[in-house]
Short mmCIF file of C-alpha atoms and ligand atoms in Angstrom, two decimals:
data_model
loop_
_atom_site.label_atom_id
_atom_site.label_comp_id
_atom_site.label_asym_id
_atom_site.label_seq_id
_atom_site.Cartn_x
_atom_site.Cartn_y
_atom_site.Cartn_z
CA MET A 1 46.80 0.78 55.86
CA ARG A 2 46.12 0.41 51.92
CA ASN A 3 47.47 -2.97 50.34
CA PRO A 4 50.01 -1.92 47.07
CA MET A 5 48.76 -4.78 45.56
CA VAL A 6 44.99 -3.77 45.33
CA GLN A 7 45.02 -1.16 42.76
CA PRO A 8 46.93 -3.72 40.08
CA LEU A 9 44.80 -6.70 41.29
CA LYS A 10 41.74 -4.62 40.36
CA ALA A 11 42.69 -3.72 37.15
CA CYS A 12 43.96 -7.49 36.00
CA LEU A 13 40.30 -8.91 37.53
CA VAL A 14 38.47 -5.54 35.21
CA MET A 15 41.22 -6.70 31.97
CA ALA A 16 40.08 -10.22 32.44
CA LEU A 17 36.57 -9.89 32.78
CA ALA A 18 36.51 -7.58 29.46
CA LEU A 19 38.90 -10.56 27.59
CA ILE A 20 36.04 -12.94 28.66
CA VAL A 21 33.25 -10.79 27.54
CA MET A 22 35.05 -9.60 23.97
CA SER A 23 35.57 -13.55 23.40
CA ALA A 24 32.07 -14.50 24.65
CA SER A 25 30.47 -11.70 21.83
CA ALA A 26 33.08 -12.81 18.77
CA GLU A 27 31.57 -16.24 19.70
CA ASN A 28 27.75 -15.15 19.81
CA PRO A 29 27.24 -12.17 18.24
CA PRO A 30 24.11 -10.48 18.09
CA MET A 31 22.20 -11.89 15.31
CA PRO A 32 19.02 -10.00 13.58
CA PRO A 33 15.90 -12.26 14.28
CA GLU A 34 15.95 -14.95 11.38
CA ARG A 35 13.81 -14.48 8.80
CA PRO A 36 11.48 -16.82 6.64
CA ALA A 37 12.54 -19.05 4.02
CA ALA A 38 10.26 -17.02 1.67
CA PHE A 39 11.80 -13.63 2.86
CA ARG A 40 15.48 -14.71 1.74
CA LEU A 41 14.52 -16.09 -1.75
CA ARG A 42 12.71 -12.88 -2.86
CA ALA A 43 15.58 -11.00 -1.55
CA GLY A 44 17.75 -12.69 -3.76
CA MET A 45 20.02 -13.77 0.03
CA PRO A 46 20.77 -17.44 0.32
CA ALA A 47 18.95 -19.37 2.61
CA ALA A 48 20.91 -20.20 5.97
CA THR A 49 20.44 -24.63 4.75
CA PRO A 50 20.19 -24.21 1.26
CA SER A 51 17.65 -27.04 -0.14
CA PRO A 52 18.37 -28.95 -2.89
CA SER A 53 15.29 -27.00 -4.57
CA ALA A 54 16.39 -23.87 -4.18
CA SER A 55 18.77 -21.10 -4.96
CA ALA A 56 19.36 -18.11 -4.44
CA LEU A 57 17.26 -16.48 -7.36
CA VAL A 58 14.75 -18.77 -8.33
CA PRO A 59 12.00 -19.04 -5.42
CA GLU A 60 10.94 -22.33 -4.34
CA LYS A 61 7.89 -24.32 -6.18
CA GLY A 62 4.76 -23.15 -4.56
CA TYR A 63 6.21 -20.59 -2.55
CA CYS A 64 3.64 -18.21 -5.02
CA LEU A 65 0.75 -19.61 -4.16
CA ALA A 66 1.88 -20.03 -0.61
CA MET A 67 2.11 -16.00 -0.39
CA LEU A 68 -1.53 -16.07 -2.00
CA ALA A 69 -2.23 -17.79 0.88
CA ARG A 70 -0.83 -16.21 3.71
CA LEU A 71 -1.97 -12.82 1.89
CA GLY A 72 -5.70 -13.96 2.00
CA ILE A 73 -5.82 -14.13 -1.39
CA GLU A 74 -7.62 -17.59 -2.95
CA ALA A 75 -6.22 -19.24 -5.75
CA ALA A 76 -5.85 -22.75 -7.37
CA PRO A 77 -2.94 -23.56 -10.12
CA ALA A 78 -4.12 -23.52 -13.17
CA VAL A 79 -2.17 -25.47 -16.37
CA GLN A 80 -1.18 -23.33 -19.00
CA ASP A 81 -2.70 -23.93 -22.73
CA PRO A 82 -0.32 -26.16 -24.00
CA ASN A 83 -1.01 -24.58 -27.18
CA ALA A 84 -0.72 -20.98 -26.37
CA ARG A 85 1.69 -19.40 -29.02
CA PRO A 86 5.35 -18.30 -27.15
CA GLN A 87 4.39 -14.67 -26.68
CA CYS A 88 1.26 -16.29 -24.36
CA GLN A 89 2.83 -17.69 -21.89
CA ILE A 90 2.14 -17.33 -18.96
CA ARG A 91 4.13 -17.46 -15.72
CA GLU A 92 2.95 -20.12 -12.78
CA PRO A 93 -0.94 -19.30 -13.80
CA VAL A 94 -3.34 -19.49 -11.04
CA ARG A 95 -7.14 -19.04 -11.31
CA LEU A 96 -8.49 -16.10 -8.64
CA SER A 97 -11.62 -16.95 -6.48
CA SER A 98 -11.75 -14.64 -3.68
CA ILE A 99 -9.55 -11.97 -1.82
CA ARG A 100 -9.78 -11.52 1.87
CA SER A 101 -10.36 -7.09 2.60
CA LYS A 102 -8.48 -5.57 5.57
CA ALA A 103 -10.64 -3.09 5.27
CA ARG A 104 -12.77 -2.46 8.74
CA GLY A 105 -15.63 -4.52 7.67
CA GLY A 106 -13.64 -6.95 6.22
CA GLY A 107 -15.37 -9.86 4.83
CA LEU A 108 -14.30 -11.82 1.02
CA ILE A 109 -14.65 -10.09 -2.30
CA ARG A 110 -15.46 -12.35 -4.50
CA LEU A 111 -14.11 -12.88 -8.40
CA PRO A 112 -16.61 -14.81 -9.75
CA ASP A 113 -14.94 -14.44 -13.39
CA ASN A 114 -12.09 -16.86 -11.88
CA PRO A 115 -9.05 -14.79 -13.66
CA LEU A 116 -6.82 -17.25 -15.16
CA LEU A 117 -3.15 -14.72 -13.64
CA ALA A 118 0.23 -15.20 -13.41
CA CYS A 119 1.18 -15.89 -10.09
CA ALA A 120 3.06 -13.23 -9.13
CA PHE A 121 -0.04 -10.65 -10.87
CA ALA A 122 -2.21 -11.78 -8.73
CA SER A 123 -0.35 -11.43 -5.56
CA ALA A 124 -0.40 -7.81 -6.34
CA PHE A 125 -3.82 -7.59 -7.72
CA GLY A 126 -4.76 -9.28 -4.67
CA GLU A 127 -2.72 -7.29 -2.03
CA TRP A 128 -3.71 -4.21 -3.81
CA ILE A 129 -7.57 -4.73 -3.44
CA GLY A 130 -7.32 -6.24 0.04
CA SER A 131 -5.64 -3.51 1.55
CA THR A 132 -6.22 -0.23 -1.02
CA ALA A 133 -8.92 -0.10 -3.22
CA ALA A 134 -11.38 -2.03 -0.84
CA PRO A 135 -10.68 -0.10 2.77
CA LEU A 136 -10.96 3.24 0.48
CA LEU A 137 -14.33 1.82 -1.65
CA GLU A 138 -15.74 0.55 1.85
CA ALA A 139 -14.67 4.32 3.21
CA ARG A 140 -16.33 6.22 0.69
CA LEU A 141 -19.61 4.10 0.47
CA GLY A 142 -20.19 2.97 3.50
CA SER A 143 -20.67 -0.67 3.09
CA PRO A 144 -17.59 -3.57 2.66
CA LEU A 145 -16.94 -4.43 -0.93
CA ALA A 146 -18.62 -7.90 -2.17
CA GLU A 147 -17.50 -8.56 -5.39
CA ILE A 148 -16.00 -7.64 -8.21
CA ARG A 149 -16.28 -8.63 -12.13
CA THR A 150 -12.84 -9.08 -13.94
CA GLY A 151 -13.46 -11.05 -17.36
CA PRO A 152 -11.52 -13.86 -18.08
CA GLY A 153 -7.69 -11.79 -16.72
CA TYR A 154 -5.80 -13.82 -19.50
CA ASP A 155 -5.88 -13.27 -23.34
CA CYS A 156 -3.35 -14.19 -25.78
CA ARG A 157 -3.94 -10.88 -27.75
CA THR A 158 -2.71 -7.41 -28.93
CA ILE A 159 -2.73 -4.49 -27.34
CA ASN A 160 -6.81 -2.91 -27.54
CA ARG A 161 -6.71 -5.80 -29.99
CA SER A 162 -4.94 -4.02 -32.99
CA ALA A 163 -4.36 -6.15 -36.32
CA SER A 164 -0.58 -5.18 -35.48
CA GLY A 165 0.56 -4.38 -32.87
CA LYS A 166 2.40 -5.17 -29.64
CA THR A 167 1.59 -7.80 -27.51
CA SER A 168 -0.72 -7.30 -24.61
CA ALA A 169 -0.37 -7.42 -20.72
CA HIS A 170 -3.20 -9.61 -20.44
CA ALA A 171 -1.17 -12.66 -23.01
CA THR A 172 0.93 -13.65 -20.10
CA GLY A 173 -1.49 -12.70 -16.91
CA GLU A 174 -0.33 -9.83 -16.08
CA ALA A 175 -3.21 -7.82 -16.49
CA ILE A 176 -7.06 -7.31 -15.32
CA ASP A 177 -10.07 -6.11 -16.17
CA MET A 178 -12.48 -4.36 -13.49
CA ASP A 179 -16.30 -3.70 -14.89
CA ARG A 180 -18.49 -3.91 -12.18
CA PHE A 181 -18.58 -3.48 -8.54
CA THR A 182 -20.60 -5.33 -6.04
CA LEU A 183 -21.08 -3.95 -1.97
CA ALA A 184 -22.47 -6.26 0.78
CA ASP A 185 -25.20 -3.89 0.89
CA GLY A 186 -26.28 -5.03 -2.63
CA ARG A 187 -25.23 -1.49 -4.34
CA VAL A 188 -23.61 -2.45 -7.50
CA PHE A 189 -22.00 0.10 -9.41
CA LEU A 190 -20.88 -0.55 -13.65
CA VAL A 191 -17.17 1.27 -14.14
CA GLY A 192 -17.67 4.28 -16.41
CA THR A 193 -21.35 5.24 -14.75
CA ALA A 194 -22.68 9.26 -13.35
CA GLY A 195 -23.45 8.10 -9.99
CA GLU A 196 -22.65 8.25 -6.43
CA ALA A 197 -19.65 6.12 -6.99
CA ALA A 198 -18.32 7.27 -9.64
CA ASP A 199 -15.86 9.45 -7.78
CA ALA A 200 -14.85 6.72 -5.37
CA LEU A 201 -14.10 4.78 -8.12
CA ALA A 202 -12.09 7.38 -9.67
CA ALA A 203 -10.22 7.52 -6.39
CA MET A 204 -9.50 3.89 -6.24
CA ARG A 205 -8.15 4.14 -9.87
CA ARG A 206 -5.65 6.50 -8.63
CA SER A 207 -4.67 4.57 -5.89
CA GLY A 208 -3.79 1.87 -8.40
CA CYS A 209 -1.19 4.15 -10.28
CA GLY A 210 0.95 3.67 -6.87
CA TRP A 211 0.94 -0.32 -7.08
CA PHE A 212 0.83 -1.13 -11.71
CA THR A 213 2.46 0.40 -14.20
CA THR A 214 -0.49 0.79 -16.47
CA VAL A 215 -4.13 2.30 -15.43
CA LEU A 216 -6.75 3.18 -17.61
CA GLY A 217 -10.14 3.70 -17.25
CA PRO A 218 -12.72 6.29 -18.89
CA GLY A 219 -11.39 9.17 -20.11
CA ALA A 220 -8.23 7.33 -21.48
CA ASP A 221 -9.09 5.85 -24.68
CA PRO A 222 -13.02 4.88 -26.36
CA ALA A 223 -11.32 0.89 -25.61
CA HIS A 224 -11.54 1.66 -21.77
CA ALA A 225 -14.76 3.69 -21.64
CA SER A 226 -16.57 0.67 -19.32
CA HIS A 227 -13.77 -0.80 -17.31
CA ILE A 228 -10.43 -0.38 -15.14
CA HIS A 229 -7.44 -1.85 -16.74
CA VAL A 230 -4.17 -2.46 -14.45
CA ASP A 231 -1.13 -3.89 -15.72
CA VAL A 232 2.50 -4.60 -15.14
CA MET A 233 4.43 -4.07 -18.66
CA ARG A 234 7.20 -1.88 -18.76
CA HIS A 235 7.21 0.83 -20.76
CA GLY A 236 9.83 2.29 -22.92
CA LYS A 237 13.29 2.05 -23.36
CA SER A 238 13.62 2.52 -19.67
CA GLY A 239 10.87 0.44 -18.57
CA SER A 240 10.85 2.90 -15.56
CA TYR A 241 7.46 5.29 -16.59
CA ARG A 242 4.05 4.96 -15.92
CA ILE A 243 0.84 4.92 -17.71
CA CYS A 244 -1.62 6.43 -15.01
CA GLN A 245 -4.92 7.87 -17.16
ZN1 LIG B 1 -7.41 -4.62 -20.09
#
């Protein structure tokens, strides 16, 4: 014979279990994995435990250099010229010396000119070279990229050195020029010269248009006949369009 109390008892037990589970969930709701502090700061989100030196919008001192190191970009802190004009100030100046290639052949890409750059720009340049430009050149030319000649990077001047004109992105360390590429097998390619690397360098140059706001090179104008220039200058009133020539 069925006990008439069994069904209500079962219902009570089920409800009690549900309440226990719900209260446990409320106290310990499922949380996404903890993000590194660097990501929280970059996304403009407050850190879980704010440190005295960090705010939601200002990255901690040394954050950019630490980010470069994590990306395989070798750089050292540099000193801003104390006499530089106000329009020629570099935000967090660094000197680049090498970039680790993410191509199959891997290896370090030397930057013997040790360009002086703003740290954030150095990060964009290093990431583009390491993850896109070097693998592309290696795939097209059959040997890892070993060296890029860049010139000094920072240069307090106007665009194309015109007597009166807009300040160049070089003046804030947010531009760089490349005129000579050396592969691990010893082959050397100069920008603007015909030869086996011309197509590969043109493809590399086009890939830069996805990373920078300005990409110029041979054919764009006489000032860029023998080097590729990339920068992150904002163009136009909205600052939203890009120059890719
Ligand atoms: Zn330039």
